[in-house]
mmCIF file of C-alpha atoms and ligand atoms in Angstrom:
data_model
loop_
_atom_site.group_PDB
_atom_site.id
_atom_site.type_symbol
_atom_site.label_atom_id
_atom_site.label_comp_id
_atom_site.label_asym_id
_atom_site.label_seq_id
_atom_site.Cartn_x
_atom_site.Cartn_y
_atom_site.Cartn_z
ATOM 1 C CA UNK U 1 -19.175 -27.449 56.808
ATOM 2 C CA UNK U 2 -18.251 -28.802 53.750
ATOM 3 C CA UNK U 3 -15.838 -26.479 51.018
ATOM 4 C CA UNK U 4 -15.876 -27.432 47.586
ATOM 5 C CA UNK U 5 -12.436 -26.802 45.794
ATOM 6 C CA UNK U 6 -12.869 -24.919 42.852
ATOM 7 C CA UNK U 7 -11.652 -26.847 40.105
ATOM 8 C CA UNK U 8 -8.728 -25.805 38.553
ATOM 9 C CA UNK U 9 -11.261 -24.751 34.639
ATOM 10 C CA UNK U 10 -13.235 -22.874 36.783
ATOM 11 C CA UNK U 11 -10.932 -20.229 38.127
ATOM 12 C CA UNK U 12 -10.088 -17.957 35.174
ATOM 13 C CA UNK U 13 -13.550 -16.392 35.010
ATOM 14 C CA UNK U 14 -14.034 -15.456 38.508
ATOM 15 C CA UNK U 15 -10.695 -13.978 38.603
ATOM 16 C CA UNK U 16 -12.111 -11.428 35.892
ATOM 17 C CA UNK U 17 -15.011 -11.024 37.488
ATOM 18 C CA UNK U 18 -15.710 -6.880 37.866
ATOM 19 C CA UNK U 19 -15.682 -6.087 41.651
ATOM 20 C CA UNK U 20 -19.148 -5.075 41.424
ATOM 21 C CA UNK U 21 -20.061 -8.684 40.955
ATOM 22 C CA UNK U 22 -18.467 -9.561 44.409
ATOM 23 C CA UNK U 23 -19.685 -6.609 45.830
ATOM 24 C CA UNK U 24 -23.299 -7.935 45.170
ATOM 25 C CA UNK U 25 -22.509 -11.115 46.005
ATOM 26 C CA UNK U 26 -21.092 -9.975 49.125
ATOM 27 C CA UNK U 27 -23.994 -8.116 49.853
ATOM 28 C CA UNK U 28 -26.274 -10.768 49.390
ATOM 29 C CA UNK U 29 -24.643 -12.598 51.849
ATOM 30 C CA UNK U 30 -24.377 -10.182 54.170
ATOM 31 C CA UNK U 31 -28.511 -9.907 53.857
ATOM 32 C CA UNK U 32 -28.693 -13.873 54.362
ATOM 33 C CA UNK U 33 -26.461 -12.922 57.956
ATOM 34 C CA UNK U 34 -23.795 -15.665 56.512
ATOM 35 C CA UNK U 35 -20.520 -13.061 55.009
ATOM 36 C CA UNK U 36 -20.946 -10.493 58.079
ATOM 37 C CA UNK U 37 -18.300 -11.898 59.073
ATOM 38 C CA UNK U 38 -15.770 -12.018 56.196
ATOM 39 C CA UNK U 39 -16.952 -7.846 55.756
ATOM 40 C CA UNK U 40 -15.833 -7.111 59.077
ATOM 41 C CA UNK U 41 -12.537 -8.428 58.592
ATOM 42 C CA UNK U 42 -12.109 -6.994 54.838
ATOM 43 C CA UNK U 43 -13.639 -3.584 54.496
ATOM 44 C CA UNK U 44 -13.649 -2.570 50.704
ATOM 45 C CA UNK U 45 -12.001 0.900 50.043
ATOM 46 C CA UNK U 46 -14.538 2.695 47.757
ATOM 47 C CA UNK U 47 -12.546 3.347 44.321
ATOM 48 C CA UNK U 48 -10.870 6.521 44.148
ATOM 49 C CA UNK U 49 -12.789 8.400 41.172
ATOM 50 C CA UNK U 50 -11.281 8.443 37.839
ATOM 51 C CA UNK U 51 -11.953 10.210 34.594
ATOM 52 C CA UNK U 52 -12.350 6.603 33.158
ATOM 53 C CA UNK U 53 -15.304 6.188 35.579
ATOM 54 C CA UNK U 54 -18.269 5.040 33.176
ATOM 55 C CA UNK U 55 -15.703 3.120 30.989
ATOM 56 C CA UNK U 56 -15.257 -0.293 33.616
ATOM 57 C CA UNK U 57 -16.319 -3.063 33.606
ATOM 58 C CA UNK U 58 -15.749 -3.278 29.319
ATOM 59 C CA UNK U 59 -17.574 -5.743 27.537
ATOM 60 C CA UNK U 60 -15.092 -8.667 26.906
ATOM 61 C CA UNK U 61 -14.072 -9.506 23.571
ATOM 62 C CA UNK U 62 -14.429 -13.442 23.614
ATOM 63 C CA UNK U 63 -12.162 -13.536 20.144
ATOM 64 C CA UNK U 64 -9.267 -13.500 22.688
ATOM 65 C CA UNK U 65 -8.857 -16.915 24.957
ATOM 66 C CA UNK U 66 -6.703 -18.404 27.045
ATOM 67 C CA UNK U 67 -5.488 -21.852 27.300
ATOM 68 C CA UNK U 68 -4.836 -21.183 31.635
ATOM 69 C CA UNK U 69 -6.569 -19.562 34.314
ATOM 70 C CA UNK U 70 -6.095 -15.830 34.857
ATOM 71 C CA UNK U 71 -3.327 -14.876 37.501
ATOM 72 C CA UNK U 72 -4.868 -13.610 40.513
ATOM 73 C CA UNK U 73 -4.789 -10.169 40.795
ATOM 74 C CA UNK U 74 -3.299 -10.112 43.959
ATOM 75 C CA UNK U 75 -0.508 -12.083 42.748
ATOM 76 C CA UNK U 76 0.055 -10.138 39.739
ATOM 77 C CA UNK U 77 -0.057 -6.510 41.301
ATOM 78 C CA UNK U 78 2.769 -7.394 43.911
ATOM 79 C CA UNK U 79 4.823 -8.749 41.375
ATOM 80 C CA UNK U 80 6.048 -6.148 38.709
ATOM 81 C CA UNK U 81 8.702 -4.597 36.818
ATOM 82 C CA UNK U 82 8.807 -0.921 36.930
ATOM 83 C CA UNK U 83 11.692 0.125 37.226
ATOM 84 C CA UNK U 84 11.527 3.958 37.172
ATOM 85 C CA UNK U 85 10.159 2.705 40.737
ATOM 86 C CA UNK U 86 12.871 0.161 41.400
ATOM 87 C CA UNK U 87 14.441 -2.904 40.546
ATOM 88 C CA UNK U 88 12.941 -4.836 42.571
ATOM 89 C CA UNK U 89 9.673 -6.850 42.005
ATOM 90 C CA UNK U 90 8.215 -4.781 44.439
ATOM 91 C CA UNK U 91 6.875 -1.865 42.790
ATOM 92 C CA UNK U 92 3.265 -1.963 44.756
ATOM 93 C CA UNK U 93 5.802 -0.870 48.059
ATOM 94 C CA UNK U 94 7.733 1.585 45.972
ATOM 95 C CA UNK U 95 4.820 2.932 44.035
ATOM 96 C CA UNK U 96 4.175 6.434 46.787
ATOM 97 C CA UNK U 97 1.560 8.576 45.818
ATOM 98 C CA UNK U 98 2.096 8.234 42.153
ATOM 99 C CA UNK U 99 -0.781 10.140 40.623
ATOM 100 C CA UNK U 100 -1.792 8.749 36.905
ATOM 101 C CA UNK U 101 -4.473 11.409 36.631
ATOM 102 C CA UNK U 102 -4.342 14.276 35.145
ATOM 103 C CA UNK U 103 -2.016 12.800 32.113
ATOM 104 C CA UNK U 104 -0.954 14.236 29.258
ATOM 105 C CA UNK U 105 0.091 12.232 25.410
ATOM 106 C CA UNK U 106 1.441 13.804 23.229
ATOM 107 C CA UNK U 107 1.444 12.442 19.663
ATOM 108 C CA UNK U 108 4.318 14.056 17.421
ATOM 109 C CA UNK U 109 6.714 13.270 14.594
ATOM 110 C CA UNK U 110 5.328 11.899 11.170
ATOM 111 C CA UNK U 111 1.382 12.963 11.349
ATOM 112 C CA UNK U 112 -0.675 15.398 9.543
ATOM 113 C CA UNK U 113 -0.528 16.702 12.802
ATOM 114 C CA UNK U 114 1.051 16.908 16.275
ATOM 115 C CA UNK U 115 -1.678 16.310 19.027
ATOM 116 C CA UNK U 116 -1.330 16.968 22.601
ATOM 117 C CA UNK U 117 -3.997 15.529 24.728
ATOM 118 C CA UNK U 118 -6.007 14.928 27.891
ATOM 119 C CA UNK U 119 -5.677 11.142 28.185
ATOM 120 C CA UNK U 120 -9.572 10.872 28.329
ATOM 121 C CA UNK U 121 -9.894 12.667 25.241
ATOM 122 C CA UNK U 122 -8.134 10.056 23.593
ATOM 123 C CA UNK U 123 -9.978 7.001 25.398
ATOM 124 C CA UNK U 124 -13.352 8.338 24.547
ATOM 125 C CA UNK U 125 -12.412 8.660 20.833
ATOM 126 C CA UNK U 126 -11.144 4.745 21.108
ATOM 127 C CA UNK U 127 -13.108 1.717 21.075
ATOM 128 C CA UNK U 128 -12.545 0.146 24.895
ATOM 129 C CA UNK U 129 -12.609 -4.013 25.405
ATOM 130 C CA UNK U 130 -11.538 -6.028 27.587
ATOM 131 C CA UNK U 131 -9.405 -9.310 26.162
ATOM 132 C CA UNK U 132 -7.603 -12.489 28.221
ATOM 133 C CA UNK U 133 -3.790 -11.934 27.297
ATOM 134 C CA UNK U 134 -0.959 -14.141 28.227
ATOM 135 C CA UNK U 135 2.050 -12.235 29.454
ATOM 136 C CA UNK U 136 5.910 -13.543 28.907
ATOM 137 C CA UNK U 137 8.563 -11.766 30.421
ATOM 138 C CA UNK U 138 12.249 -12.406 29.587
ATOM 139 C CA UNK U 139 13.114 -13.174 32.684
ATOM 140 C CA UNK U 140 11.463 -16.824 31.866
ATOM 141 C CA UNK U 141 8.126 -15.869 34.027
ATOM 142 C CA UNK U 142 4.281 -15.798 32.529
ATOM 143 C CA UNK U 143 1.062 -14.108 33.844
ATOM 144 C CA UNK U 144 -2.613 -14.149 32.347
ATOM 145 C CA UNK U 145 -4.336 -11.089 32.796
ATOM 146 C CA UNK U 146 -7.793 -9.563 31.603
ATOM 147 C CA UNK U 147 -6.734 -6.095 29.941
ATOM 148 C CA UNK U 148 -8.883 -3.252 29.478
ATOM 149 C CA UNK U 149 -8.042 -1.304 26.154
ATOM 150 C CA UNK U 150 -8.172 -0.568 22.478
ATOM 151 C CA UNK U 151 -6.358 -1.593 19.804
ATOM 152 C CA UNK U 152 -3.165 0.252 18.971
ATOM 153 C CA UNK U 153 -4.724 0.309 15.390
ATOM 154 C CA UNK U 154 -7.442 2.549 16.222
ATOM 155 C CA UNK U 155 -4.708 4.999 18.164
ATOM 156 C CA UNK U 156 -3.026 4.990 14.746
ATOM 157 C CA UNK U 157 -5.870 6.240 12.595
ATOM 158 C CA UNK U 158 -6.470 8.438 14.802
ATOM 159 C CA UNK U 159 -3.200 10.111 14.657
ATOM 160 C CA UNK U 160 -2.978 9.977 10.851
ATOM 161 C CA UNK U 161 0.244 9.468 10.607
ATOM 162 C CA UNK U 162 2.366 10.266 7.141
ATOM 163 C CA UNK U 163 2.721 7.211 4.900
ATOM 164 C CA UNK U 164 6.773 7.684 4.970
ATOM 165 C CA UNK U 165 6.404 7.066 9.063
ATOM 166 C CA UNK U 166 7.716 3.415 9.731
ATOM 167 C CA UNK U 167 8.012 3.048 13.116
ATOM 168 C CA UNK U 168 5.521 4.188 16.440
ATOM 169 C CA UNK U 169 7.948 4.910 19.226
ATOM 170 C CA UNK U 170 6.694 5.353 22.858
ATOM 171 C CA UNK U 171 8.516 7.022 25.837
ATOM 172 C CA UNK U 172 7.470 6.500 29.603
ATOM 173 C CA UNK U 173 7.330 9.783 31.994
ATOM 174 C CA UNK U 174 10.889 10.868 32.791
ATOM 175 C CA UNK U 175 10.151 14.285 34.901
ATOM 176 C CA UNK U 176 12.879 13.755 38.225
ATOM 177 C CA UNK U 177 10.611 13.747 41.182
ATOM 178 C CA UNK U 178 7.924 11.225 39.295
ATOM 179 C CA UNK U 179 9.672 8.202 40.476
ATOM 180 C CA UNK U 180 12.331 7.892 42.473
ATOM 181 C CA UNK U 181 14.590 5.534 40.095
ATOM 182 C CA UNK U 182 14.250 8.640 37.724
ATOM 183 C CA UNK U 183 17.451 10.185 39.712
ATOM 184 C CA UNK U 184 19.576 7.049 38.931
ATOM 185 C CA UNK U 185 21.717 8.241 36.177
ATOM 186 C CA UNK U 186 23.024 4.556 35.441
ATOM 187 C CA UNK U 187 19.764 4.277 33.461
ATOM 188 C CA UNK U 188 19.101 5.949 30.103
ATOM 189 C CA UNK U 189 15.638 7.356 30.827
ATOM 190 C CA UNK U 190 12.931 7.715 29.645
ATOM 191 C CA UNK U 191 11.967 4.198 28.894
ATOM 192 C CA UNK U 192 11.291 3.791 25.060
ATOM 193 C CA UNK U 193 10.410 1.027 23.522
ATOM 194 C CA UNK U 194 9.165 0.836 19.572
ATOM 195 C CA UNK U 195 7.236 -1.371 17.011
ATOM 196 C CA UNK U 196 6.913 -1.684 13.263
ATOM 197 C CA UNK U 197 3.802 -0.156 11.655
ATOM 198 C CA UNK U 198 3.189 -3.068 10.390
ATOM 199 C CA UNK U 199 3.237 -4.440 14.070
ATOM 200 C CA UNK U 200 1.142 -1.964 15.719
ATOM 201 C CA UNK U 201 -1.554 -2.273 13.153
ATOM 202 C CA UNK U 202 -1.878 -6.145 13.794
ATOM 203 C CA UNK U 203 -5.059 -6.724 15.897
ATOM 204 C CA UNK U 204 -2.977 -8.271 19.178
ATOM 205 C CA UNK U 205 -1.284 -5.046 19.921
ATOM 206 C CA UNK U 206 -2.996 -3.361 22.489
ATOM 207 C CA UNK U 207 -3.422 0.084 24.491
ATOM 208 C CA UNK U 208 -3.859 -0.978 28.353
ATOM 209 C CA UNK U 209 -5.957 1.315 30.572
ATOM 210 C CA UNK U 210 -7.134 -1.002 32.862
ATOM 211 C CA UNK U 211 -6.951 -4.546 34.338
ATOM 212 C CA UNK U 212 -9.134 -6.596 36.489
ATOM 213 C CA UNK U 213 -12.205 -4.788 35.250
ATOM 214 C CA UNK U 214 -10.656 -1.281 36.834
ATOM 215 C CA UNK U 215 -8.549 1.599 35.608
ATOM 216 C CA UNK U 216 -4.950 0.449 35.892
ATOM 217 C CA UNK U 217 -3.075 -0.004 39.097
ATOM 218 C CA UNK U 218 0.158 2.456 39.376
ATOM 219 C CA UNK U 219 2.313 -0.538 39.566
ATOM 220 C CA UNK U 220 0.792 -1.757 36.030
ATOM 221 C CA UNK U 221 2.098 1.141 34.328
ATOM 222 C CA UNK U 222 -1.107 3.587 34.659
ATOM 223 C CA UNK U 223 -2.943 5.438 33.090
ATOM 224 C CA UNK U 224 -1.742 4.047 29.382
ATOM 225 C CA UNK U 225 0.525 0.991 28.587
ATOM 226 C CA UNK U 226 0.836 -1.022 25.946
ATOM 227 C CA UNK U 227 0.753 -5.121 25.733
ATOM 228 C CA UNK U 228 1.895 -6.695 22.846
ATOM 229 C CA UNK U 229 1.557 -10.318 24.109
ATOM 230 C CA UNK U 230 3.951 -12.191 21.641
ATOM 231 C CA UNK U 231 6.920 -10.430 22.442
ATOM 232 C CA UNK U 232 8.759 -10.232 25.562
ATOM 233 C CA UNK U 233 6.965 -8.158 28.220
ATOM 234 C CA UNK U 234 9.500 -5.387 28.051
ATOM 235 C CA UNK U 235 8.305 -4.379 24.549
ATOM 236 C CA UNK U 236 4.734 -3.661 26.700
ATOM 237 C CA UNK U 237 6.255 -0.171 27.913
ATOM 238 C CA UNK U 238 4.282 1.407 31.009
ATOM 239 C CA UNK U 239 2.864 4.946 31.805
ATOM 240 C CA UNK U 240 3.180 6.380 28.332
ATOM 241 C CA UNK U 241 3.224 9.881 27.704
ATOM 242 C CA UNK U 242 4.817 10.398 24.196
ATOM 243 C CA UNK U 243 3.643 8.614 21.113
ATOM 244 C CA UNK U 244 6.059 9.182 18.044
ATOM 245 C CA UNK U 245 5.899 8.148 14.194
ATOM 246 C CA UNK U 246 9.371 8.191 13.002
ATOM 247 C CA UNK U 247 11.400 6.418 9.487
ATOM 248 C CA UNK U 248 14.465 5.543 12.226
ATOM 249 C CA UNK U 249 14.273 2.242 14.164
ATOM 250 C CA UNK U 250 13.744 3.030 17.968
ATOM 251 C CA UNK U 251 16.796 2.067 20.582
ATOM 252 C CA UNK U 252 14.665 0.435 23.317
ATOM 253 C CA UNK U 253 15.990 1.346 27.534
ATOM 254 C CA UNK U 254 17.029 -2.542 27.239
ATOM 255 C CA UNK U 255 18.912 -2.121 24.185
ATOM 256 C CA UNK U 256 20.753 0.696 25.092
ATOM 257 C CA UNK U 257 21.708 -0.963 28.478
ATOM 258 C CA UNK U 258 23.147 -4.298 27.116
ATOM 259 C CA UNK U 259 22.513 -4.859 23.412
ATOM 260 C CA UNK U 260 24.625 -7.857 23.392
ATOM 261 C CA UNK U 261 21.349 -9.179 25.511
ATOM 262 C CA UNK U 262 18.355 -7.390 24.324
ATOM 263 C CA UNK U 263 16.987 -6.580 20.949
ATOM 264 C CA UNK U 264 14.705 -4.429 19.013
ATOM 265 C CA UNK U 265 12.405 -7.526 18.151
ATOM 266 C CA UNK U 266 12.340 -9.338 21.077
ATOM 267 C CA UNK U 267 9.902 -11.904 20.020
ATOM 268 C CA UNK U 268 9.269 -15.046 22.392
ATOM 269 C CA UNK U 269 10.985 -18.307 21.070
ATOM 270 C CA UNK U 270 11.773 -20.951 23.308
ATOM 271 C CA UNK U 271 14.829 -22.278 20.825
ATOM 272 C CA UNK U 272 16.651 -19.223 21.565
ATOM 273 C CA UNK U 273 18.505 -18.795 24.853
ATOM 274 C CA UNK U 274 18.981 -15.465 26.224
ATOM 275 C CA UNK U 275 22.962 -15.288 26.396
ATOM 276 C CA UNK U 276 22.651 -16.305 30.762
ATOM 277 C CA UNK U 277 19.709 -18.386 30.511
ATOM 278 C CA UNK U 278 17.111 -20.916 28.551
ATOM 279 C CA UNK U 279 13.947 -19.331 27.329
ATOM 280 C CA UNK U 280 12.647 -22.966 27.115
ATOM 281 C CA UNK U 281 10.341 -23.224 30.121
ATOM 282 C CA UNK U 282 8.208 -20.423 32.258
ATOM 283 C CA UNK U 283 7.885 -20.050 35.565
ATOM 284 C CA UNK U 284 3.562 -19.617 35.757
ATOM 285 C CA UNK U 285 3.181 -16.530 38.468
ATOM 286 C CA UNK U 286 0.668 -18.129 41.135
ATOM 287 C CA UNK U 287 0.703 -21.440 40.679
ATOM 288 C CA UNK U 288 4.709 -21.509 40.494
ATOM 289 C CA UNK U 289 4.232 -24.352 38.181
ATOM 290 C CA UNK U 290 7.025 -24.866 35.343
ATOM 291 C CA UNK U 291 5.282 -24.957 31.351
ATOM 292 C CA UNK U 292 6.841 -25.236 28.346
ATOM 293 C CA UNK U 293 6.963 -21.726 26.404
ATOM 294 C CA UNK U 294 5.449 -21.534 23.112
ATOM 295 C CA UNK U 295 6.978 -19.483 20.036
ATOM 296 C CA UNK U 296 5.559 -16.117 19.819
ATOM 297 C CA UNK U 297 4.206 -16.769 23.411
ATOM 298 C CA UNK U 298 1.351 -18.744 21.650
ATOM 299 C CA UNK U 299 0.537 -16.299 18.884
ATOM 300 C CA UNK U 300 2.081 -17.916 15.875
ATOM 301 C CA UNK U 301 -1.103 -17.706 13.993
ATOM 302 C CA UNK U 302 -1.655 -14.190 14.174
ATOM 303 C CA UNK U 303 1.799 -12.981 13.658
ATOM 304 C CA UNK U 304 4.705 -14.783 12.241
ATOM 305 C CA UNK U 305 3.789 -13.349 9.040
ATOM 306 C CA UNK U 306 4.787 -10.006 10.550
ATOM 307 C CA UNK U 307 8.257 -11.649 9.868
ATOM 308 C CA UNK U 308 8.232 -13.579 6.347
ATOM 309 C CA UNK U 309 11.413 -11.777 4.708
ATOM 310 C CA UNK U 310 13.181 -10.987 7.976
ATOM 311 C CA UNK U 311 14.874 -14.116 9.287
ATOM 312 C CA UNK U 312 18.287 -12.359 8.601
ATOM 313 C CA UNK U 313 17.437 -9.891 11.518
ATOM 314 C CA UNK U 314 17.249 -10.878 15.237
ATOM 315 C CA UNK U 315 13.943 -11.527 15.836
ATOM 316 C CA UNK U 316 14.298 -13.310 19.109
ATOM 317 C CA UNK U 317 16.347 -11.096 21.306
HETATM 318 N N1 LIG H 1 8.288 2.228 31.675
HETATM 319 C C1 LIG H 1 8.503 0.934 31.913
HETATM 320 N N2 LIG H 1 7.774 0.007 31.249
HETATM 321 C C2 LIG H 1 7.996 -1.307 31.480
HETATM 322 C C3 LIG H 1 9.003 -1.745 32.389
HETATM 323 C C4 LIG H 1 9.740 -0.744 33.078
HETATM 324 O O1 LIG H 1 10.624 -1.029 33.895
HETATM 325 N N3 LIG H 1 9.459 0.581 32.826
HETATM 326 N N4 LIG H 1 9.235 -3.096 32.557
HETATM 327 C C5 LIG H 1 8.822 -3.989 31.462
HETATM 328 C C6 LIG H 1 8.929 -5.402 31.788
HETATM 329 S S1 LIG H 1 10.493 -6.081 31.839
HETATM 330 C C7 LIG H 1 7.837 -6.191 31.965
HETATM 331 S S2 LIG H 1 7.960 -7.865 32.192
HETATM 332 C C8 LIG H 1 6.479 -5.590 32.030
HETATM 333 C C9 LIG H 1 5.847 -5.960 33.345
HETATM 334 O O2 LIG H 1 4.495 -5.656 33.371
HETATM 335 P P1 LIG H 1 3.670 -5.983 34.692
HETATM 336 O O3 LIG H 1 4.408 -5.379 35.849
HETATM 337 O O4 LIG H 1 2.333 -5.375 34.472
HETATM 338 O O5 LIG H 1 3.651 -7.450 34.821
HETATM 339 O O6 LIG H 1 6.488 -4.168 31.905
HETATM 340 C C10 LIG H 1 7.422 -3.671 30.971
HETATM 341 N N5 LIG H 1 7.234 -2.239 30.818
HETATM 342 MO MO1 LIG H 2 10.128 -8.332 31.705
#
C-alpha cells in the first residue's frame, strides 16, 4: 500500500485540528473496518470534565499566522519549563496529580476594586480565540503552538484598574505541597513576572487557557498563563493566580536569580548575546532544524513602537 508523505505546508493545520475531528475521522474508519486496528492499539482516554467544557474547540482568529508548521503536540507537552515542578524539561513526568481546577485569581493593587474570583467567572466574562503563536525561549529553542485565550486587554478593562497603575504584575501558585520544587528554598518563589500597561494592552499579549483545541495541559502552566510571543518565553509566566496593578516595576524569578543575565524586558533580538551564549539561531522543537531568529521573535510590526523613547534601557535581556 502506497503512503503519501504529507508535505511539509500541509502539517500545521492538522496539528490544530480539535480532537473531535480525529475522533470522527477515526470513527469513520473504524465503520469502513480499515482503523480497527490502529483503535485497538490507541484507546482514547475520554477528557476529564472541566469547567471550560463548552468553551473548546474556539473559533480561530486567522489575523494571527505563522510562517512554520505547528509543533506537534506531543513534542511540545514533553518538553517544558516549569520549574516549580523541576528543572528538568520533563515536567509531563514530574507533573503528579496537579489539579488546575478549582482555581482561584485574585486581582488586587491599583483597581477601583480588588476582585477575587472563580477562574470560570473570569473566562466567561472574556472573549475566548484561538491564535497560531510562535514561542522563543532564551535558551535559543522555538515552538509554534495554537493557543486558546483572550486578550490580556480585555482582562484589563475588566479589572478597571486606576489610571496611576503602570505596571500588571502576575505571580504563579506558591502554596508548599503544590509542586514539589516549591520546597527548594534556592528559588525566590512565587514566580512573577510583569509587563508595561502599555504592553499588556497591545493586541499580541495573550491569556492562555488552552492549547491544542483543549483546556491546558498541567505541564503548560494550567488553568491560566500568559504568552506574550515577542519576548522571551519566560515573560509567558504559568498557572497564575494573582494579577496586580502596581506604579513599581516588577523583579521577575529570573531577575532576582541572576540579573547580570536576565532582564525586566527581555525582548527577542538575535544581535544580542545572552552573556554564555548567541541568541542568533533557534533550535525548531520537532524538526530539530537550526533557523535564524528574528527581532521581536517576528513581531516587529506590531510592537517595536512599544519601545520608541526607551533604547537607553535594556530591552533585550
Ligand atoms: N510559573 C512558571 N512560569 C513559567 C516558567 C516556570 O518555570 N514557572 N518557565 C518559563 C519559561 S523559561 C518558558 S520557555 C515557558 C515554557 O512554556 P512551555 O513549557 O509551555 O513551552 O514558560 C515560562 N513560564
Ligand atoms: Mo524559557
Amino acid at each position: 500500500m502506497l503512503i503519501r508523505n504529507p508535505r511539509r505546508w500541509e502539517l500545521p493545520e492538522a496539528a490544530a485540528t480539535p480532537e473531535s475531528a480525529f475522533l470522527n475521522r477515526r470513527q469513520l474508519l473504524a465503520g469502513m473496518g480499515l482503523g480497527a486496528g490502529l483503535i485497538a492499539l490507541r484507546p482514547q482516554p475520554a477528557a476529564a470534565a472541566t469547567p471550560f467544557d463548552g468553551i473548546f474547540p474556539a473559533k480561530r482568529n486567522e489575523a494571527y499566522k505563522l510562517d512554520r508548521e505547528l509543533t506537534p503536540e506531543d513534542v511540545n507537552s514533553k518538553y517544558n519549563n516549569f520549574y516549580e515542578f523541576t528543572p528538568g524539561k520533563q515536567v509531563y513526568a514530574a507533573i503528579g496529580d496537579f489539579k488546575p481546577f478549582p482555581w482561584t485569581v485574585t486581582i488586587d493593587g491599583m483597581v477601583e476594586e480588588e476582585k477575587k474570583l472563580d477562574i470560570e467567572k473570569l473566562v466567561a466574562a472574556m472573549p475566548v480565540e484561538e491564535r497560531l503563536y510562535r514561542h522563543r525561549c532564551v535558551e535559543a529553542w522555538s515552538m509554534t503552538v495554537p493557543w486558546t485565550g483572550f486578550p490580556l486587554k480585555a482582562l484589563i478593562d475588566y479589572a478597571r484598574p486606576l489610571s496611576s497603575a503602570k505596571y500588571v504584575r502576575f505571580e504563579t501558585f506558591s502554596s508548599p505541597g503544590m509542586a514539589p520544587e516549591l520546597g527548594n528554598f534556592l528559588y525566590p518563589w512565587p514566580y512573577v513576572e510583569g509587563v508595561t500597561m502599555e504592553e499588556g494592552t497591545n493586541d499580541l499579549a495573550f491569556m492562555v487557557i488552552g492549547a491544542y483545541g483543549k483546556p491546558l495541559l498541567g505541564q503548560f502552566g494550567a488553568p491560566l498563563r500568559l504568552a506574550l510571543p515577542w519576548k522571551y518565553g519566560f515573560k509567558s509566566i504559568k498557572s497564575i493566580v494573582r494579577i496586580t496593578f502596581t506604579d513599581e516595576r516588577p523583579v521577575n524569578f529570573w531577575q532576582q536569580l541572576q540579573s547580570s543575565e536576565y532582564g525586566f524586558w527581555a525582548n527577542v533580538n538575535p544581535d544580542v548575546p545572552h552573556p554564555r551564549w548567541s541568541q542568533a539561531e533557534e533550535r525548531v522543537l520537532g524538526s530539530g532544524a537550526y533557523v535564524p531568529t528574528q527581532l521581536y521573535n517576528g513581531y516587529a510590526e506590531e510592537v517595536a513602537g512599544l519601545y520608541k523613547g526607551l533604547e537607553s534601557e535594556p530591552l533585550f535581556m
